[in-house]
Amino acid sequence: MKEIVAIIRPNKLDEVKDALEETGCHGITVTEVKGRGRQLGITESYRGSDYRIDMLPKTRLEIVVEDEDMENVIKTIVETAQTGDIGDGKIFISTVDDVVRIRTGERGEEAV
Amino acid sequence: MDVLNSGDTAWMLISTALVLLMTVPGVALFYGGLTKKANVLNTMFMSLIAFSITSIIWVLYGYQFAFGADMLGGIIGNPANLLFSGIGVDQLSGTIPETVFIAFQLTFAAITVALISGAVVERMKFSSWMVFVIAWVSLVYVPIAHWVWGGGFLSALGALDFAGGTVVHVNCGVAALALILLLGKRKEVKLLPHNLGYSVIGAALLWFGWFGFNAGSALAADGLAGQAFINTNTAAAAAMISWVIIDYLKTGKPTVLGAITGAVAGLVAITPAAGFVTVQAAVIIGLLTSVVSYLSISYLKPKLGYDDALDVFGVHGMSGLWGALATGLFAAPFIGEASGLFYGNPEQLLIQIIAIVVVAVYSFVVTLIIGKIIDMVMGLRVEDKEEIEGLDISLHEETGYRI
C-alpha cells in the first residue's frame, strides 16, 4: 500500500476530487495548509512597497491506495491539478506498513 | 437678525449623520481591513471608542471652549455654556439651530482623533488610547478648532480652512507622527492588509460621508455647498486616477489599495479648499496630492524610519498640508470671497503657511507631551507577548474570525 500526499492549489481541489472519484478513488483526507516551494513564495505590492509572501495557502490531500492503483491516482492528480505555472504543488509517495479500519478492526488492504 | 431656515437645518442634520458615517464605520473599516487579522477588532474598536469619548467631551465642555466667545487674545473660547447649560432648542447659529451646529462639529472632533489611531495600531495599549483621546481632544483639537474656526487668532489673521485641512488633517497627521515617535516600531513592520475588501468599503463610506464633511461646511443648503460637493468629488476622482497612474509607472500594475489611498488623499487635500476654489483647481489639487502622499509614503517614511502603520502622516498630514497650501494658491474670489496667489493675493499663501506651521508645531509638541506623560504613568505600549499574540485576543479576549 502507498500513501500519496499531494500539495495542490486550493482552487484545484474540486476538480481533483471529482477526477479521483471517476477513477474509483474515494478515500481522501483534505487539509488547508500553508507553505512555500523553491521560489520562496510570491511578491505583493502595497502602497508602493513590495513584500514577499512566503507562506502561500495550499491544499494537502492524503490518499492511501493499493500498489497497483498508485500510478493511476498520481496521473489523475497531475493531469487535473496542473496549470503549468509556478506553484502547482508536489506529490510525495511513501509506503504504508498497515491500515486499520477502526469500525471493524479489519487490517491491511481490506481496511483501505 | 438670523432666522431659522428649515432647508439649511435639514441639510446640516443629514451632513452630521454623513460625517458620523465616516468614523463609524468608515475609518473603522478602512483601517480594520489594513491591519493583521489578529488586530482587526482592536483597530476598529479604537475608532468606535474615540467616537464615544469625543461625543461626551464635546457636549460637556469641548464645544464651549472651541466655539465660545473669544477670550485670552484668540487662544481659547469662553466656556459660558459648560455642561450644555443654557443652550436652548430655539437658539440659532446662523440659520440653523445651535444644537445642530454642535452635533455637526462633534463629528469633526471625533473623526480627527479616530484618524490618529491608524498610525499606532497593532501596538498601543487600549487603556492608554482612551486616556489619550480624552487628553488630545481637550488639549489639542479644541484649541486648534478655536484658533481656526471659533474666531481665534488664526481666523483673525485670515487663515482659510473650509472643512478642516489644518484643523483636522494636518493636525491628526502631525499628532500621529509625534505619537509613533514615542511608541516605536512594531515588531513586524509591514502593511499587509488582511482584508482589503473592508478597506474598499471603508474608503467608499469615507468618500460618501465626505460630502457631509465638505458640503456641510457651507453650513447652508446653497450654491456654496454645491460647489464644495462637486469639488470634493472631483478632487477625489482625480487623485484616484493619478495614484493609479503612479502605480502603473512604478510597478506596471494598478493596485486597489493605491486607488483607494489616492481617493482618500484627494478628499483630504480638497477639504480646506472645497468652498474656495473652482472645479478646475480641484482637478489640479487632486492630481498632485497623490504625488505628495506617494512620495512621503514610499521615500520619506523608509528614509526616516518611523513606523506609521497605516500612513496617517503620509496621507492625512501631507495631503492636508498640500491642500492648505493649495487653498492659498487657488482661492477664487467669485467662489468663496477669498483670493489666493493666482488671483493676485500672495499674502494669502503666507497666511496659510503660518497657519500650517502654528497648527503643526502646537499639535506635535502637545501630543508629544501628552504621550510622554501617559507613557510614564501607565505605559503606551503593550507587552511584547501581547503584540505577538495579537491585540484582539490579548486585550479584548475576542477574535474577529471564527471560521
Tab-separated table of C-alpha atoms in Angstrom, chain B residues 84-365:
chain	number	residue	atom	x	y	z
B	84	PHE	CA	-24.627	72.138	27.844
B	85	SER	CA	-26.316	74.525	30.234
B	86	GLY	CA	-28.031	77.486	28.615
B	87	ILE	CA	-28.081	76.012	25.128
B	88	GLY	CA	-31.745	76.071	24.253
B	89	VAL	CA	-33.594	74.416	21.400
B	90	ASP	CA	-34.540	77.813	19.971
B	91	GLN	CA	-31.011	79.168	19.922
B	92	LEU	CA	-29.597	79.738	16.451
B	93	SER	CA	-26.152	79.552	14.932
B	94	GLY	CA	-26.624	81.397	11.662
B	95	THR	CA	-29.715	79.913	10.068
B	96	ILE	CA	-29.576	76.569	11.847
B	97	PRO	CA	-30.214	75.600	15.458
B	98	GLU	CA	-27.089	75.770	17.585
B	99	THR	CA	-27.736	72.185	18.686
B	100	VAL	CA	-27.329	71.084	15.079
B	101	PHE	CA	-24.094	73.056	14.714
B	102	ILE	CA	-22.781	71.472	17.918
B	103	ALA	CA	-23.600	67.984	16.659
B	104	PHE	CA	-22.001	68.710	13.281
B	105	GLN	CA	-18.798	69.947	14.885
B	106	LEU	CA	-18.793	66.976	17.266
B	107	THR	CA	-18.399	64.605	14.350
B	108	PHE	CA	-15.329	66.530	13.158
B	109	ALA	CA	-13.615	66.317	16.533
B	110	ALA	CA	-14.380	62.598	16.698
B	111	ILE	CA	-13.064	61.676	13.282
B	112	THR	CA	-9.895	63.725	13.777
B	113	VAL	CA	-8.808	61.772	16.818
B	114	ALA	CA	-10.015	58.472	15.334
B	115	LEU	CA	-7.785	59.060	12.313
B	116	ILE	CA	-4.703	59.167	14.551
B	117	SER	CA	-5.305	55.553	15.557
B	118	GLY	CA	-4.207	54.352	12.128
B	119	ALA	CA	-0.610	55.230	12.927
B	120	VAL	CA	-0.456	53.472	16.272
B	121	VAL	CA	-2.440	50.295	15.650
B	122	GLU	CA	-1.084	46.840	16.479
B	123	ARG	CA	0.941	48.029	19.487
B	124	MET	CA	-0.777	50.642	21.642
B	125	LYS	CA	-2.492	49.807	24.923
B	126	PHE	CA	-6.225	50.284	24.668
B	127	SER	CA	-6.437	51.886	28.105
B	128	SER	CA	-3.738	54.378	27.118
B	129	TRP	CA	-5.574	55.100	23.882
B	130	MET	CA	-8.729	56.007	25.816
B	131	VAL	CA	-6.791	58.369	28.073
B	132	PHE	CA	-5.032	59.784	25.030
B	133	VAL	CA	-8.344	60.513	23.301
B	134	ILE	CA	-9.588	62.454	26.325
B	135	ALA	CA	-6.380	64.474	26.665
B	136	TRP	CA	-5.828	65.056	22.957
B	137	VAL	CA	-9.338	66.234	22.112
B	138	SER	CA	-9.296	68.557	25.148
B	139	LEU	CA	-5.805	69.991	24.804
B	140	VAL	CA	-5.067	69.820	21.082
B	141	TYR	CA	-8.224	69.618	18.989
B	142	VAL	CA	-10.338	72.085	20.964
B	143	PRO	CA	-7.827	74.987	20.991
B	144	ILE	CA	-6.915	74.490	17.320
B	145	ALA	CA	-10.585	74.389	16.321
B	146	HIS	CA	-10.997	77.669	18.189
B	147	TRP	CA	-7.997	79.295	16.516
B	148	VAL	CA	-9.160	78.472	13.004
B	149	TRP	CA	-12.959	78.190	13.198
B	150	GLY	CA	-14.050	79.583	16.552
B	151	GLY	CA	-12.900	83.154	15.984
B	152	GLY	CA	-9.401	82.657	17.398
B	153	PHE	CA	-6.155	84.295	16.284
B	154	LEU	CA	-5.604	82.284	13.083
B	155	SER	CA	-9.101	83.075	11.921
B	156	ALA	CA	-8.457	86.748	12.733
B	157	LEU	CA	-5.301	86.507	10.660
B	158	GLY	CA	-7.400	85.344	7.709
B	159	ALA	CA	-6.399	81.683	7.552
B	160	LEU	CA	-8.651	79.746	5.191
B	161	ASP	CA	-9.777	76.257	6.133
B	162	PHE	CA	-13.147	75.392	4.684
B	163	ALA	CA	-13.678	71.972	6.243
B	164	GLY	CA	-10.534	71.023	8.114
B	165	GLY	CA	-7.275	70.920	6.172
B	166	THR	CA	-5.340	72.266	9.124
B	167	VAL	CA	-7.790	71.629	11.968
B	168	VAL	CA	-8.408	68.008	11.003
B	169	HIS	CA	-5.787	66.650	8.644
B	170	VAL	CA	-2.503	68.456	9.316
B	171	ASN	CA	-3.438	68.255	12.974
B	172	CYS	CA	-4.102	64.489	13.083
B	173	GLY	CA	-1.211	63.686	10.746
B	174	VAL	CA	1.357	65.519	12.839
B	175	ALA	CA	-0.096	64.197	16.094
B	176	ALA	CA	0.161	60.674	14.659
B	177	LEU	CA	3.823	61.277	13.893
B	178	ALA	CA	4.512	62.515	17.428
B	179	LEU	CA	2.764	59.541	18.985
B	180	ILE	CA	4.579	56.921	16.922
B	181	LEU	CA	7.926	58.501	17.754
B	182	LEU	CA	7.104	57.729	21.392
B	183	LEU	CA	5.625	54.305	20.710
B	184	GLY	CA	8.381	52.969	18.486
B	185	LYS	CA	8.214	50.452	15.677
B	186	ARG	CA	6.086	47.349	15.637
B	187	LYS	CA	7.873	44.020	15.838
B	188	GLU	CA	6.718	43.250	12.354
B	189	VAL	CA	6.688	46.448	10.338
B	190	LYS	CA	4.575	45.574	7.352
B	191	LEU	CA	1.494	46.836	5.644
B	192	LEU	CA	-0.084	43.542	4.740
B	193	PRO	CA	-3.823	44.116	4.670
B	194	HIS	CA	-5.723	41.089	5.947
B	195	ASN	CA	-8.948	42.101	4.207
B	196	LEU	CA	-8.655	44.759	1.544
B	197	GLY	CA	-12.359	44.367	0.804
B	198	TYR	CA	-13.134	46.012	4.182
B	199	SER	CA	-10.825	48.850	3.251
B	200	VAL	CA	-12.570	49.387	-0.067
B	201	ILE	CA	-15.933	49.588	1.719
B	202	GLY	CA	-14.423	51.866	4.368
B	203	ALA	CA	-12.900	54.184	1.774
B	204	ALA	CA	-16.174	54.280	-0.141
B	205	LEU	CA	-18.032	55.208	3.050
B	206	LEU	CA	-15.442	57.914	3.683
B	207	TRP	CA	-15.982	59.302	0.196
B	208	PHE	CA	-19.767	59.237	0.692
B	209	GLY	CA	-19.579	60.823	4.121
B	210	TRP	CA	-17.114	63.434	2.925
B	211	PHE	CA	-19.950	65.161	1.086
B	212	GLY	CA	-21.374	65.960	4.502
B	213	PHE	CA	-17.920	66.909	5.761
B	214	ASN	CA	-17.186	69.401	2.979
B	215	ALA	CA	-20.542	70.412	1.512
B	216	GLY	CA	-21.918	70.528	5.052
B	217	SER	CA	-19.211	73.015	5.960
B	218	ALA	CA	-21.075	75.599	3.888
B	219	LEU	CA	-23.475	75.462	6.874
B	220	ALA	CA	-26.337	76.004	4.455
B	221	ALA	CA	-28.115	74.243	1.605
B	222	ASP	CA	-26.930	76.655	-1.030
B	223	GLY	CA	-24.696	77.136	-4.056
B	224	LEU	CA	-21.543	77.131	-1.982
B	225	ALA	CA	-22.482	73.705	-0.638
B	226	GLY	CA	-22.970	72.598	-4.235
B	227	GLN	CA	-19.557	73.941	-5.193
B	228	ALA	CA	-17.924	72.188	-2.243
B	229	PHE	CA	-19.757	69.000	-3.172
B	230	ILE	CA	-18.588	68.937	-6.784
B	231	ASN	CA	-15.057	69.999	-5.813
B	232	THR	CA	-14.889	67.167	-3.290
B	233	ASN	CA	-15.903	64.537	-5.786
B	234	THR	CA	-13.682	65.954	-8.495
B	235	ALA	CA	-10.538	66.029	-6.383
B	236	ALA	CA	-11.105	62.502	-5.061
B	237	ALA	CA	-11.614	61.157	-8.561
B	238	ALA	CA	-8.555	62.970	-9.930
B	239	ALA	CA	-6.404	61.745	-7.063
B	240	MET	CA	-7.508	58.151	-7.503
B	241	ILE	CA	-6.614	58.330	-11.186
B	242	SER	CA	-3.232	59.889	-10.525
B	243	TRP	CA	-2.344	57.262	-7.896
B	244	VAL	CA	-3.270	54.532	-10.362
B	245	ILE	CA	-1.021	56.177	-12.961
B	246	ILE	CA	1.825	56.320	-10.438
B	247	ASP	CA	1.278	52.619	-9.710
B	248	TYR	CA	1.459	51.873	-13.421
B	249	LEU	CA	4.645	53.881	-13.814
B	250	LYS	CA	6.339	52.393	-10.751
B	251	THR	CA	5.340	48.736	-10.908
B	252	GLY	CA	3.365	48.257	-14.100
B	253	LYS	CA	0.269	47.196	-12.177
B	254	PRO	CA	-2.541	49.291	-10.701
B	255	THR	CA	-3.420	48.326	-7.129
B	256	VAL	CA	-6.770	48.643	-5.390
B	257	LEU	CA	-5.097	49.864	-2.200
B	258	GLY	CA	-3.346	52.514	-4.284
B	259	ALA	CA	-6.625	53.615	-5.830
B	260	ILE	CA	-8.454	54.000	-2.518
B	261	THR	CA	-5.436	55.629	-0.888
B	262	GLY	CA	-5.381	58.128	-3.741
B	263	ALA	CA	-9.093	58.819	-3.328
B	264	VAL	CA	-8.692	59.470	0.397
B	265	ALA	CA	-5.670	61.704	-0.261
B	266	GLY	CA	-7.766	63.657	-2.771
B	267	LEU	CA	-10.591	64.051	-0.280
B	268	VAL	CA	-8.112	65.254	2.341
B	269	ALA	CA	-6.454	67.748	0.011
B	270	ILE	CA	-9.689	69.331	-1.187
B	271	THR	CA	-11.063	69.669	2.347
B	272	PRO	CA	-9.567	73.088	3.195
B	273	ALA	CA	-10.189	74.360	-0.345
B	274	ALA	CA	-13.623	72.892	-1.101
B	275	GLY	CA	-15.563	76.135	-0.670
B	276	PHE	CA	-12.897	78.471	-2.015
B	277	VAL	CA	-11.729	77.084	-5.348
B	278	THR	CA	-13.003	76.296	-8.816
B	279	VAL	CA	-13.592	72.810	-10.162
B	280	GLN	CA	-10.555	73.228	-12.424
B	281	ALA	CA	-8.408	73.901	-9.373
B	282	ALA	CA	-9.941	70.843	-7.678
B	283	VAL	CA	-8.690	68.709	-10.566
B	284	ILE	CA	-5.135	70.019	-10.118
B	285	ILE	CA	-5.263	69.713	-6.332
B	286	GLY	CA	-6.442	66.117	-6.691
B	287	LEU	CA	-3.950	65.104	-9.336
B	288	LEU	CA	-0.977	66.473	-7.410
B	289	THR	CA	-1.940	65.283	-3.974
B	290	SER	CA	-1.312	61.634	-4.850
B	291	VAL	CA	2.219	62.572	-5.846
B	292	VAL	CA	2.731	64.314	-2.492
B	293	SER	CA	1.388	61.405	-0.449
B	294	TYR	CA	3.016	58.712	-2.573
B	295	LEU	CA	6.431	60.319	-2.221
B	296	SER	CA	6.102	60.708	1.509
B	297	ILE	CA	4.964	57.110	1.964
B	298	SER	CA	7.459	55.452	-0.334
B	299	TYR	CA	10.516	57.694	0.160
B	300	LEU	CA	10.214	59.834	3.272
B	301	LYS	CA	8.899	57.071	5.547
B	302	PRO	CA	11.589	54.461	4.828
B	303	LYS	CA	14.290	57.141	4.858
B	304	LEU	CA	13.300	58.493	8.263
B	305	GLY	CA	12.422	55.055	9.598
B	306	TYR	CA	9.268	55.861	11.589
B	307	ASP	CA	6.550	53.233	11.761
B	308	ASP	CA	3.371	54.972	10.641
B	309	ALA	CA	1.408	51.723	10.401
B	310	LEU	CA	-1.404	52.838	8.099
B	311	ASP	CA	0.233	56.033	6.785
B	312	VAL	CA	-1.751	58.633	8.688
B	313	PHE	CA	1.034	61.182	8.412
B	314	GLY	CA	1.723	60.308	4.787
B	315	VAL	CA	-1.888	60.551	3.681
B	316	HIS	CA	-3.609	62.978	6.067
B	317	GLY	CA	-0.665	65.056	7.208
B	318	MET	CA	0.972	65.544	3.829
B	319	SER	CA	-2.147	65.815	1.692
B	320	GLY	CA	-3.658	68.136	4.321
B	321	LEU	CA	-0.539	70.267	4.091
B	322	TRP	CA	-0.752	70.369	0.306
B	323	GLY	CA	-4.471	71.192	0.409
B	324	ALA	CA	-3.955	74.028	2.875
B	325	LEU	CA	-1.193	75.478	0.694
B	326	ALA	CA	-3.280	74.980	-2.443
B	327	THR	CA	-6.094	76.953	-0.823
B	328	GLY	CA	-3.681	79.877	-0.598
B	329	LEU	CA	-2.834	79.393	-4.262
B	330	PHE	CA	-6.199	78.722	-5.865
B	331	ALA	CA	-8.794	80.530	-3.718
B	332	ALA	CA	-11.037	82.336	-6.206
B	333	PRO	CA	-12.884	85.496	-5.086
B	334	PHE	CA	-16.004	84.599	-7.057
B	335	ILE	CA	-16.395	81.267	-5.210
B	336	GLY	CA	-15.750	81.839	-1.528
B	337	GLU	CA	-14.966	85.543	-1.229
B	338	ALA	CA	-11.265	84.960	-0.663
B	339	SER	CA	-8.390	85.314	-3.116
B	340	GLY	CA	-5.257	83.248	-3.347
B	341	LEU	CA	-1.917	83.812	-5.033
B	342	PHE	CA	-3.262	83.094	-8.519
B	343	TYR	CA	-5.952	85.733	-8.043
B	344	GLY	CA	-3.493	88.437	-7.070
B	345	ASN	CA	-3.258	87.883	-3.330
B	346	PRO	CA	0.142	86.346	-2.484
B	347	GLU	CA	-0.352	87.281	1.145
B	348	GLN	CA	-2.963	84.504	1.474
B	349	LEU	CA	-0.317	81.887	0.798
B	350	LEU	CA	1.819	83.336	3.578
B	351	ILE	CA	-1.140	83.262	5.962
B	352	GLN	CA	-1.768	79.625	5.025
B	353	ILE	CA	1.858	78.765	5.730
B	354	ILE	CA	1.699	80.485	9.103
B	355	ALA	CA	-1.487	78.595	9.978
B	356	ILE	CA	0.030	75.265	8.932
B	357	VAL	CA	3.215	75.856	10.902
B	358	VAL	CA	1.385	77.039	14.023
B	359	VAL	CA	-1.032	74.101	13.956
B	360	ALA	CA	1.683	71.561	13.157
B	361	VAL	CA	4.098	72.762	15.834
B	362	TYR	CA	1.409	73.027	18.505
B	363	SER	CA	-0.074	69.642	17.639
B	364	PHE	CA	3.330	67.941	17.549
B	365	VAL	CA	4.639	69.386	20.791
